[in-house]
Structures are given as structure tokens and as C-alpha cells.
Amino acid sequence: MPAIQTSNPNPSRFLQAFTCFFGVILIIAVGLFKYAIDLHSLMFLCLVWAGLNARYLGHTFEGIRGLMSDAISRALPAIYIFILIGMVISSFMQSGTIATLMYFGLDWLSPSLFLAIGMLLCAIMSLATGTSWGTVGTLGVVFIGIGGAMGIPLPIVAGMIVCGATFGDKMSPISDTTNLAAMSAETSLYRHIYAMLFTTVPSFLISLLIFIVIGRNYSESSFALSEIASIQLALEHTYRLSPFITLIPIIVLATLSIKKVPAEITMSISVLTATIIAIVYQGQGGVTVLNALWLNTPGNTGIESLDALLGRGGISSMSWTLLLALMALALGGILHGAGFLATLLAGVISRIKSTTALIATTICSGLLGNIAMGEAYISIILNCQLFREKYEQQGLDKSILSRSVEEGSTMTTGLIPWTTAGAFYTATLGVSVLDYLPYAFFNYMNAFVSVGMAALGIGLLGKARSAAVNLTD
């Protein structure tokens, strides 16, 4: 609903909703894939188009602006995280935390098992901390450096990181999206997680197997051992590498996350810890370290690719991502607040007859919501509201609704360039969404597994079956 409304707008009709949404998709598709226009410019055109459609329905300018502002204000916590992640990466670079993990990681990990082990470690960290962003911003940056040194293409490495990080974001009981989906579907948290096990575990294991097979193409004979030795030597000359000291910031980050300390506080303490280590232990100048929190500078190791990696981070490095996210959120505010999405989906929902079609439509609707609104949170809430009655009519437990919504929303948000997650992953890993998308096997395979199991009647918790499964908060 608009925050400020000075007239009574007409309700959106299906044709109007379809025209508006199709126009948004057309602008992005043609502009991005045919003419390679920057996404910010395309988002501006989409905002104008959606605004004109909302105005046609009778929304005033003040009302439309209110819709955009409301959407942005609801996502303020994510915006704070954007800023803090930039400082976390920069301070971890300055303190030698990332360098230490890279140095010892190159010793411990073999190229053939790197992708599989990396996916498992990312999954464990995201499961323990409940955040895919924190996992990508820490372990993800490390694995990008290690994978590049091993000669593994960065899009494959980035796809592996996104797969592992998304697993915890979907399954962790302390993940915001996991709790939001359960709450929005009005089911218990652990019943929701139990329902997701049926589709998530097989999808994860299949993806892990694929990465094991891919990893066999990268044995020690396929990359230069001397290059890795050169990288380790350069790290030794640039930093003081002591796991007992330089790993303190990431230990603090993981510990506070597991203890459910708010993300903003956790990251702030981690940044301060890393900053102190950079000044006291690494001997960096205080002014240099503090300036790096805004804009980190490339390293000075003499290895170009390593220097670029060590120069990552800083608040300014997130500006492209942050501005895109704000524009996408504003667009989502219009599409949702003016009723275009609800009207579009309502026309489809009324025609659904089978359980398989219902689950497939729910997943597609989650993807549609991410595309339109640039954020999984609103998509989760909206789709739980829209599909709740239909799931009850089919005799399905609410946990199947929450599971399907997560598989359409949480799992796909990192696969769309202009969502907050997609833009963040690109900015953090230095690999575009379209480049790593083919290798994010877990993220899109989960949808196919879910629909396939629904067609076979596997993992469908009906009301009677669910009542027998005594899982509560």
C-alpha cells in the first residue's frame, strides 16, 4: 500500500498487470543482452515505465514515491550490510586475514578436490552463521584467490561458492529467509526445515558430485606449481602470517554470528578487530588503514592478479551494487504496491489443478518476484500470502508452501544480476552473475528436483502426515 495517497486508484486488471510487467522484462532483456546498456540506466527506464502504469491506474506522484520509499525502507538492514561487508573485506585484507587463509589453503587443498571441499566449507559456514552474504564476503573471497592460483576458471569457483553459501541461507535455523518463510506461511520453523530436507539434500549431493567430477579436470599437472609457490612467497613478503593472530577477526565474526549477535554489531566488531591487528601487528599506518575502509588500494606484491585481489573491499567498492539495489527495490515497490504482481499471479493461480503444477507455479512465482522486486524478502511474503489458500485446498501442509516459496525466492535471488544478492555477489567475487550462473548447479537444480519429486508424490507432507511429524519451534 502507498505511504502517501491523495486519490483512490483503480485496482489493477490482468491485462494491465501483464503489460506493465512484460514491459519491464523487455526493457531489461533488450537493453542488457542486445545493447549491453548499464543496469542502472535500464532500472531508470523501468521505473519510468512502471510509474506511468501506476499513474494510469490513478496513483498520484506522491503515492508512487511513497511506494518506492516504503520498499527501500523495508530493506534498510540489507543496505547496512552492504556497507559493512565492504569494510569487512577491506579490513580483513589489511590485517592479513585473507592472505593467511590463502597461504595455508594453497598448502592444504588439492586442485582435484578444491571445488567439492570449498562447497562443503561454504555450506558449513553459512549453516552455522545463517548468512550467505557473510560467507561469500569471507570464505568466498579466499576461495576466489585460491582457485585462481590453481588455474581453475573463476566462474566455476564463483558458482561453487554461491552453491555452498545458498545452502546455509536456505537451511539454517538462524537464517533470516528461513525464518521469514516459516513465519509468512504460518508454520513452525523446524517443520519448515524438515520439509526442505526432502528436496535440498538430494540437490546438494548431486551438485557436490558434479563439482567432484569437474575437479578431476584440474590435477596438479594442469597448473604451475611454481606459480603457487610464487604467490605464497609474495604473501610472506607482504604480510606477517600467523594463524594465531591474523585469523582472530574471522574467528570473532564466526563466533558472534553463531551466538546470534546482530549482523551489524558482529561485522562492526570484526572490522575494529581487524583494523587493530593491521595497525599493531602488520605495522600499517593508522591513516592508511582507516582510508582503506572507504577505498582499499591494490597490493604491492608484484603479481598483478594477486595485487588486484588484495586491493578488494572498501565502502566505495559496494557503491555500484548499492545504487543498483536501491533502484531495483524502488521498482519492486511500485510493482507490488500498485497491485501489478498480485493481479498477474492471481489470474494464474485460479487455473491450477494439480499439486505438481501448484508447486511449479509457486517456484516460478518466487523467481518472478525476485526479477520484479530485486529482493527475496518481499517475494517470500507476497507468495506465501497469494498461495496459502490454494495449498489448503490441495490438502498440503503449510511447510510445503514455505518450502516451495524458498525454492523460488531464496534459491534464485543470487542468479539475477539486479537483485541485492546477485549484485552483491558480483561486487564481492568479481565475477558477473551471467558468468557464474551456469555453474550454480544447486541453486537451479533444486527447483527441478522439487517439481520432479512432487510429480512422483515424494516428500509431500499432507495435513495428516504433517501432524504426525512432531516438529515445533
XYZ file of C-alpha atoms in Angstrom:
473
model
C 0.000 0.000 0.000
C 1.289 3.502 -0.739
C 2.645 5.531 2.121
C 1.063 8.749 0.783
C -2.119 8.655 -1.260
C -4.238 11.600 -2.303
C -6.617 9.786 -4.637
C -8.323 6.426 -4.855
C -6.508 4.418 -7.545
C -8.322 1.816 -9.591
C -7.419 -1.846 -8.984
C -5.027 -3.365 -11.484
C -6.503 -5.706 -14.091
C -4.751 -8.731 -15.559
C -4.044 -7.169 -18.971
C -2.657 -4.012 -17.387
C -0.531 -6.029 -14.976
C 0.787 -8.221 -17.784
C 1.571 -5.203 -19.987
C 3.451 -3.460 -17.188
C 5.496 -6.490 -16.180
C 6.205 -7.554 -19.766
C 7.459 -4.037 -20.472
C 9.889 -4.253 -17.557
C 11.225 -7.610 -18.740
C 11.515 -6.328 -22.326
C 13.470 -3.228 -21.282
C 15.942 -5.276 -19.254
C 16.285 -8.132 -21.749
C 16.823 -5.979 -24.839
C 18.925 -3.364 -23.097
C 21.173 -5.824 -21.288
C 21.597 -8.661 -23.762
C 21.344 -6.851 -27.104
C 22.856 -3.434 -26.392
C 24.840 -4.107 -23.171
C 23.400 -0.982 -21.517
C 24.331 -0.490 -17.868
C 21.742 -1.909 -15.483
C 21.332 1.389 -13.629
C 20.142 3.095 -16.800
C 17.776 0.221 -17.533
C 16.391 0.383 -13.999
C 15.679 4.077 -14.511
C 13.694 3.299 -17.678
C 11.826 0.538 -15.830
C 10.974 2.949 -13.012
C 9.565 5.448 -15.510
C 7.549 2.732 -17.262
C 6.160 1.268 -14.036
C 5.429 4.751 -12.702
C 3.437 5.654 -15.815
C 1.418 2.448 -15.490
C 0.717 3.176 -11.826
C -0.284 6.732 -12.742
C -2.695 5.324 -15.339
C -4.431 3.436 -12.509
C -4.889 6.686 -10.613
C -1.910 6.687 -8.253
C -0.596 10.181 -7.580
C 3.062 11.122 -7.827
C 3.207 11.352 -4.034
C 1.666 7.893 -3.764
C 4.113 6.379 -6.257
C 7.042 7.968 -4.446
C 5.637 6.555 -1.210
C 5.571 3.061 -2.720
C 9.237 3.346 -3.687
C 10.251 4.781 -0.320
C 8.394 2.085 1.602
C 10.154 -0.677 -0.336
C 13.575 0.861 0.268
C 12.909 1.437 3.964
C 11.951 -2.224 4.446
C 15.333 -3.239 3.036
C 17.436 -0.859 5.149
C 19.024 -3.707 7.165
C 20.346 -5.203 3.919
C 21.710 -1.804 2.892
C 23.601 -1.528 6.182
C 25.086 -4.966 5.484
C 26.237 -3.784 2.044
C 28.266 -1.008 3.651
C 29.672 -3.177 6.437
C 30.670 -6.037 4.122
C 32.796 -3.596 2.120
C 34.629 -2.643 5.319
C 34.938 -6.274 6.451
C 36.648 -7.290 3.215
C 38.985 -4.290 3.248
C 39.965 -4.659 6.918
C 40.487 -8.414 6.506
C 42.819 -7.644 3.598
C 44.751 -5.067 5.625
C 45.089 -7.328 8.669
C 46.394 -10.281 6.652
C 43.373 -12.468 7.467
C 42.570 -13.218 3.819
C 46.267 -13.625 2.987
C 46.725 -16.163 5.803
C 43.746 -18.234 4.691
C 45.031 -18.177 1.115
C 48.588 -19.099 2.115
C 47.660 -22.173 4.137
C 44.750 -23.039 1.874
C 47.146 -23.422 -1.052
C 49.058 -25.955 1.051
C 46.080 -27.925 2.307
C 43.754 -28.046 -0.714
C 44.440 -30.079 -3.834
C 43.050 -28.834 -7.169
C 41.070 -32.029 -7.801
C 39.150 -31.740 -4.513
C 39.153 -27.967 -4.163
C 35.675 -27.385 -5.617
C 33.987 -30.104 -3.571
C 35.719 -29.182 -0.306
C 35.126 -25.490 -0.972
C 31.404 -26.067 -1.451
C 31.222 -28.086 1.777
C 33.103 -25.439 3.770
C 30.891 -22.643 2.419
C 27.803 -24.701 3.271
C 29.049 -25.351 6.813
C 29.881 -21.695 7.420
C 26.587 -20.408 6.044
C 24.682 -23.065 8.000
C 26.462 -22.032 11.207
C 26.142 -18.291 10.663
C 22.851 -18.152 8.752
C 24.212 -15.708 6.190
C 25.179 -16.298 2.579
C 26.500 -12.751 2.275
C 28.914 -13.160 5.169
C 30.109 -16.466 3.729
C 30.660 -15.007 0.262
C 32.380 -11.940 1.718
C 34.876 -14.016 3.726
C 35.414 -17.600 2.555
C 34.248 -16.649 -0.927
C 36.983 -14.064 -1.376
C 39.569 -16.558 -0.095
C 38.418 -19.311 -2.449
C 38.435 -16.957 -5.431
C 42.115 -16.301 -4.700
C 42.976 -19.961 -4.173
C 41.002 -21.173 -7.185
C 42.607 -18.587 -9.430
C 46.065 -19.633 -8.242
C 45.230 -23.258 -9.023
C 44.235 -22.379 -12.567
C 40.533 -23.117 -12.112
C 38.288 -20.706 -14.086
C 36.830 -18.097 -11.748
C 33.201 -18.514 -12.950
C 33.345 -22.165 -11.832
C 34.821 -21.162 -8.469
C 32.200 -18.432 -8.020
C 29.399 -20.874 -8.891
C 30.723 -23.282 -6.264
C 30.842 -20.517 -3.641
C 27.279 -19.399 -4.375
C 26.041 -23.007 -4.161
C 27.589 -23.583 -0.748
C 26.593 -20.194 0.629
C 22.980 -20.566 -0.511
C 22.642 -23.944 1.213
C 23.012 -22.409 4.661
C 20.939 -19.371 3.759
C 18.091 -21.745 2.977
C 18.551 -24.382 5.695
C 19.998 -22.612 8.733
C 17.559 -22.073 11.627
C 19.180 -18.677 12.203
C 18.865 -17.542 8.578
C 16.567 -14.575 8.036
C 14.958 -16.034 4.906
C 14.352 -19.394 6.604
C 12.566 -17.727 9.500
C 10.707 -15.316 7.230
C 9.354 -18.117 5.029
C 8.166 -20.141 8.027
C 6.568 -17.095 9.614
C 4.885 -15.949 6.385
C 3.442 -19.414 5.729
C 2.344 -19.696 9.378
C 4.224 -22.940 10.015
C 6.824 -23.835 12.636
C 10.472 -23.176 11.864
C 11.647 -26.763 12.280
C 8.733 -28.247 10.364
C 9.716 -25.895 7.537
C 13.333 -27.097 7.706
C 12.191 -30.734 7.874
C 10.114 -30.292 4.720
C 13.070 -28.731 2.896
C 15.315 -31.718 3.652
C 13.404 -33.835 1.111
C 14.445 -31.647 -1.825
C 17.500 -29.741 -0.599
C 19.707 -32.671 0.433
C 19.393 -34.562 -2.895
C 20.016 -31.339 -4.839
C 23.073 -30.543 -2.727
C 24.544 -34.041 -3.101
C 24.028 -34.037 -6.874
C 25.732 -30.642 -7.121
C 28.592 -31.852 -4.926
C 29.073 -34.856 -7.199
C 29.180 -32.593 -10.254
C 31.905 -30.460 -8.664
C 33.882 -33.612 -7.816
C 33.725 -34.639 -11.488
C 34.702 -31.144 -12.675
C 37.560 -31.050 -10.163
C 39.135 -34.146 -11.705
C 39.989 -31.996 -14.726
C 42.288 -29.876 -12.565
C 45.044 -32.107 -11.278
C 48.482 -30.929 -10.204
C 49.764 -31.433 -13.724
C 47.339 -28.863 -15.128
C 48.699 -25.842 -13.317
C 52.125 -24.455 -12.481
C 53.346 -25.377 -9.013
C 55.922 -22.637 -9.375
C 53.144 -20.055 -9.734
C 51.565 -21.127 -6.449
C 54.973 -21.037 -4.784
C 55.446 -17.503 -6.128
C 52.091 -16.418 -4.695
C 52.909 -17.891 -1.292
C 56.323 -16.218 -1.332
C 54.747 -12.881 -2.248
C 52.267 -13.218 0.621
C 55.118 -13.985 3.030
C 56.980 -10.855 1.959
C 53.880 -8.645 2.167
C 52.296 -9.810 5.431
C 53.199 -11.311 8.764
C 51.297 -14.587 8.540
C 50.414 -16.008 11.946
C 47.177 -18.011 12.143
C 47.094 -17.372 15.895
C 46.820 -13.621 15.328
C 45.684 -12.846 11.788
C 42.746 -15.271 11.931
C 41.295 -13.628 15.047
C 38.946 -11.343 13.012
C 37.280 -14.216 11.158
C 37.038 -16.251 14.374
C 35.330 -13.279 16.023
C 32.970 -12.978 13.039
C 32.027 -16.668 13.098
C 31.666 -16.841 16.886
C 29.412 -13.811 17.186
C 27.319 -14.984 14.223
C 26.782 -18.408 15.803
C 25.780 -16.701 19.053
C 23.125 -14.799 17.054
C 24.604 -11.378 17.755
C 23.011 -8.913 15.263
C 24.901 -8.854 11.970
C 25.619 -5.123 12.160
C 27.254 -5.471 15.585
C 29.112 -8.639 14.581
C 30.610 -7.049 11.487
C 31.471 -3.804 13.263
C 33.395 -5.660 15.981
C 35.159 -7.767 13.329
C 36.175 -4.633 11.414
C 37.547 -2.990 14.562
C 39.447 -6.167 15.480
C 40.977 -6.447 12.006
C 41.847 -2.739 11.991
C 43.746 -3.045 15.282
C 45.671 -6.080 14.005
C 46.518 -4.261 10.756
C 47.981 -1.335 12.701
C 49.626 -3.122 15.644
C 50.715 -6.448 14.113
C 51.100 -5.717 10.394
C 52.634 -2.283 11.020
C 50.247 -0.454 8.705
C 49.759 3.261 9.242
C 46.558 4.167 11.055
C 45.556 6.709 8.411
C 46.196 4.191 5.624
C 44.100 1.511 7.299
C 41.192 3.847 8.028
C 41.231 5.245 4.485
C 41.184 1.668 3.182
C 37.828 1.163 4.890
C 36.461 3.580 2.301
C 38.658 2.639 -0.667
C 41.206 -0.153 -0.491
C 44.282 0.137 -2.694
C 45.852 -2.649 -4.786
C 48.565 -4.725 -3.164
C 52.237 -4.345 -3.940
C 53.373 -7.945 -4.337
C 54.491 -7.692 -7.945
C 51.906 -10.259 -9.088
C 49.139 -8.409 -10.914
C 46.291 -10.834 -10.217
C 47.239 -11.081 -6.539
C 47.533 -7.311 -6.198
C 44.030 -6.895 -7.629
C 42.636 -9.410 -5.141
C 44.374 -7.819 -2.151
C 43.006 -4.426 -3.212
C 39.386 -5.565 -2.947
C 36.905 -4.118 -0.481
C 36.033 -0.756 0.986
C 32.701 1.039 1.172
C 33.184 2.639 -2.237
C 33.603 -0.778 -3.862
C 29.972 -1.506 -2.977
C 28.572 1.725 -4.443
C 27.697 0.223 -7.860
C 25.925 -2.637 -6.137
C 24.190 -0.482 -3.554
C 22.793 2.005 -6.070
C 21.512 -0.792 -8.299
C 19.839 -2.457 -5.323
C 18.126 0.791 -4.313
C 16.719 1.280 -7.815
C 15.574 -2.351 -8.043
C 13.873 -2.074 -4.656
C 12.089 1.102 -5.751
C 10.858 -0.687 -8.884
C 9.640 -3.600 -6.790
C 7.802 -1.162 -4.553
C 5.754 0.125 -7.488
C 5.042 -3.316 -8.976
C 3.987 -4.709 -5.616
C 2.277 -1.671 -4.114
C 0.238 -0.870 -7.223
C -1.008 -4.465 -7.296
C 0.538 -5.489 -10.628
C 2.212 -8.641 -9.309
C -0.728 -9.822 -7.209
C -3.116 -9.348 -10.139
C -0.790 -11.126 -12.557
C -0.354 -14.127 -10.278
C -3.997 -14.332 -9.209
C -5.035 -14.985 -12.793
C -2.630 -17.923 -12.970
C -3.374 -19.390 -9.526
C -7.086 -19.754 -10.239
C -6.301 -22.133 -13.129
C -4.044 -24.528 -11.169
C -5.476 -28.028 -10.686
C -2.666 -30.469 -9.766
C -0.190 -30.468 -6.881
C 2.756 -30.633 -9.276
C 1.503 -27.594 -11.181
C 0.921 -25.756 -7.902
C 4.484 -26.316 -6.673
C 5.972 -25.481 -10.080
C 3.903 -22.289 -10.253
C 4.934 -21.294 -6.729
C 8.611 -21.683 -7.611
C 8.188 -19.718 -10.840
C 6.296 -17.053 -8.926
C 9.194 -16.728 -6.494
C 11.563 -16.240 -9.413
C 9.141 -13.727 -10.914
C 9.033 -11.844 -7.624
C 12.821 -11.649 -7.469
C 13.022 -10.404 -11.047
C 10.409 -7.749 -10.423
C 11.293 -6.602 -6.916
C 15.035 -7.211 -6.743
C 14.782 -8.711 -3.266
C 13.809 -12.126 -1.894
C 12.181 -10.863 1.304
C 9.196 -9.192 -0.351
C 8.858 -12.089 -2.789
C 8.672 -14.581 0.092
C 6.000 -12.626 1.950
C 3.915 -11.929 -1.168
C 3.920 -15.503 -2.451
C 3.057 -17.013 0.919
C 0.043 -14.714 1.026
C -1.024 -15.437 -2.548
C -0.689 -19.240 -2.467
C -1.755 -20.078 1.117
C -5.416 -20.766 0.293
C -4.555 -22.889 -2.746
C -2.252 -25.148 -0.691
C -5.024 -25.613 1.870
C -7.429 -26.587 -0.916
C -4.911 -29.202 -2.128
C -4.621 -30.641 1.404
C -0.926 -29.781 1.661
C 0.758 -28.740 4.860
C 1.894 -25.140 5.184
C 5.510 -26.308 5.337
C 5.251 -27.362 1.684
C 4.159 -23.831 0.852
C 7.097 -22.317 2.746
C 9.481 -24.817 1.129
C 8.272 -24.068 -2.395
C 8.427 -20.325 -1.798
C 12.043 -20.593 -0.610
C 12.949 -22.705 -3.631
C 11.614 -19.997 -5.906
C 12.816 -16.975 -3.955
C 15.854 -17.750 -1.773
C 17.417 -20.129 -4.289
C 17.150 -17.822 -7.307
C 17.895 -14.398 -5.845
C 21.631 -14.819 -6.494
C 21.009 -15.781 -10.130
C 19.565 -12.419 -11.188
C 22.050 -9.579 -11.858
C 19.951 -6.744 -10.396
C 18.776 -8.355 -7.160
C 20.552 -7.293 -3.981
C 22.152 -10.745 -3.710
C 23.191 -11.000 -7.367
C 24.684 -7.531 -7.364
C 26.456 -8.214 -4.060
C 27.975 -11.500 -5.241
C 29.248 -9.813 -8.398
C 30.817 -6.943 -6.468
C 32.395 -9.232 -3.875
C 33.674 -12.060 -6.067
C 34.496 -10.017 -9.147
C 32.565 -12.433 -11.382
C 29.316 -11.428 -13.089
C 26.105 -13.330 -12.422
C 25.786 -14.370 -16.054
C 29.293 -15.858 -15.926
C 28.831 -17.965 -12.784
C 25.147 -18.805 -13.353
C 25.817 -21.986 -15.419
C 27.879 -23.366 -12.517
C 25.449 -22.542 -9.686
C 24.081 -26.067 -10.063
C 22.487 -26.326 -6.633
C 20.531 -23.092 -6.995
C 18.573 -24.030 -10.096
C 18.696 -27.808 -9.740
C 16.697 -27.595 -6.513
C 13.644 -26.392 -8.435
C 13.759 -29.333 -10.859
C 14.232 -31.816 -8.020
C 11.301 -30.289 -6.145
C 8.931 -30.447 -9.111
C 10.120 -33.940 -10.040
C 9.548 -35.249 -6.519
C 6.116 -33.624 -6.465
C 5.229 -35.445 -9.679
C 6.336 -38.713 -8.052
C 4.485 -37.925 -4.844
C 7.672 -37.906 -2.744
C 8.213 -35.505 0.138
C 4.687 -34.072 0.069
C 3.560 -33.530 3.640
C -0.205 -33.569 3.772
C -2.028 -32.280 6.802
C -2.405 -35.727 8.354
C 1.209 -36.709 7.676
C 2.464 -33.396 8.996
C 0.511 -33.711 12.212
C 2.315 -36.984 12.881
C 5.680 -35.272 12.498
C 6.009 -33.548 15.847
C 8.415 -30.754 14.980
C 7.877 -27.463 16.700
C 9.854 -24.352 17.468
